[in-house]
Steps between C-alpha positions, in 0.01 A plus 500: 500500500657519845842339519431394858432143597229383737549236766169361618517417869261459789615312809162324499602289197694286750157387618498273194604215728415133447647399836833406659550174309431647157797576271360841399615676816402870500829580674646504147296815429594671825869417451492627143357834607753510783786455253352762265501744791849399615633601159297824500309393191175608662626856442569432130138396435156621599370250755124466456235301687196446280153393600391136482336393177123529526249248375455665161875487442530139615221406259713619206657153529338302781151352509256649746436163667873451556543843660205414727666170594826680588309747717321215680826316567661824609227569754512143632774269367291200602269590211774467236361328191758269345302503177648849457851388599460654846597316818745276317862420583621758247242765586390464862223735604589765756313781673524821295597313183271706277622829640871415465455356151291796383763738640778337298278511192418864563870587510562342159193658343588846632857457378376412151271803496783733604735369234240529225394850603860620504506565873808278521725339244553175690319337791590204720274286717717219630211371713314429175560256220244246625469346157331163566157613618225422250172683434314248713757361739812532709814312401868484578504736803297760304150620598442799268700537181633852538696466175192427291303767682765764424506400132120493482488849649748622236275361228199667664688830484547459126845344470513305175814289554635365828796262515543277804835330565516247784836363618374322814610137513133398473288551187285815507190294436238727653603800291521290186151364566353846564614631160504178297261643242604867514735624225567819695711307753819309426600263782854360508604256773841346564473224758617157606365226276146389590616138523685582818312789664160643592268592333590248227407750229696735280591270214635669185190386313281722722481799266158659559146436384442419136397813314587847631682364806731276303864583566410706805659255744867404488653242733862400555516174697852482644668173599544444873849603599523793258754751633594859435640472147210290373233710671634824357554340160135388491370839613696690237419245230127561540394813687667797324391389151141447612478837672659687211236351270202543735587860602314498833373825643567365849740224609398296805761264643490242779826430684447193716830431676443124514723430200790527747719199573419531872123496454350199679198449270651477151792370299664779301852617587488875438700748707399836644734657246313349205169610652640854519614475136145412389358784707736738321403349164129551575570863594686555174222330302239723664688804373571348158153360431242661732601865538637414843161393644593214731312325778723252685356248744636242742372143509638177640816461701539282807861558604351782702818635661790434266336559162165678484589828677820549302339413166206735541715778646703482179169527309399812694842657444489435126147641470609808699798557267713455814632146453684330784839374382528122541819521708333732754523391863160443662442758779562356845179660625302276264692190604408586858136521392527161333635343817238667717216377281625154401798404718688445174815671374435717196717504185801730493496641147252576223650232275547125479845567360408437137480857370529577213310199368602382156292308248516405134261695279248307291616684189838329536333170405345210686569136576203276412631235742503738798196474730482873564524578130234237429267682744560835329453347155173339607370839611613688193359235264164487679438870556712721277341412161157578649627854552657523155852451637764257383550200726 
């Protein structure tokens, strides 16, 4: 297996653009790649532009009639069919929507193929992670579910066990739905509690289809306001034990940056430093449990200047085995780019000033009156026995 990492990038992914008033501003992708280049990380990875996913690949997950509806809306946004979730407030139709969405999906699928075939040890597609799209509809800013397509392609290639870990603030509902009945895929999602955030799913009791799929879905519903120590405590109380038991052949992770305390669309209080700590933990788990095979994807994140570029640049650095130290000063050339593109001042360092982030390990005991511990207990009690693990 090559020790090199792949970074999937094609400038055309910034064409995934719902319009100037939409929170998912593609400038976050351009600024991330700009920061990657400013740190020279593009020389520590192999930068690859893959082809868009074709119809046969899209149909691994998506219904043929839905793909046709996306193409129709893409050719003429006036023909967007809201029955498919297209032309809505969350997912406005735009010219070229199919092409941009298929391109992002193609990057994730190609990255998965390269990791499985040993052409690269790790691969990153920070434009991906569009985890809400369903087989027959768009949802939550997501047209095609590149995550599910990458996993489905791995299964098509003969992979017998894929683990998916989603730390976006929103529940990874589309990926869970795609593999609800499939024992070859373990989906684990840590997210803000569905009582307070879209998509109102991801309860601990959602554990997979009865029968072979039972125990294949694990959900940690975190209380609004959860900060660094609680977020890391929950992650380490659930994820490492599950992965050690499941022994995935490939680890796929989704790193939505919208858990951050500055994110305008959600209510967790996580810092950039804690996000970096989870990225490092996922890297270590890939080596410990999946022979190093790791596909890391982006996702949500709507603080498009201050948070997203720094978070995903850390992800690229970790995957490249060239991590950026948290105290590092952000290059002035990138801050100039930020101002030129957005008329905003960019952040000065690659930290929120909370590194190293400390948390109390689950093995040290728990407090049944603590809301965070109650959330972890609910998950462990609902899902762990189904996998033969102690709650």
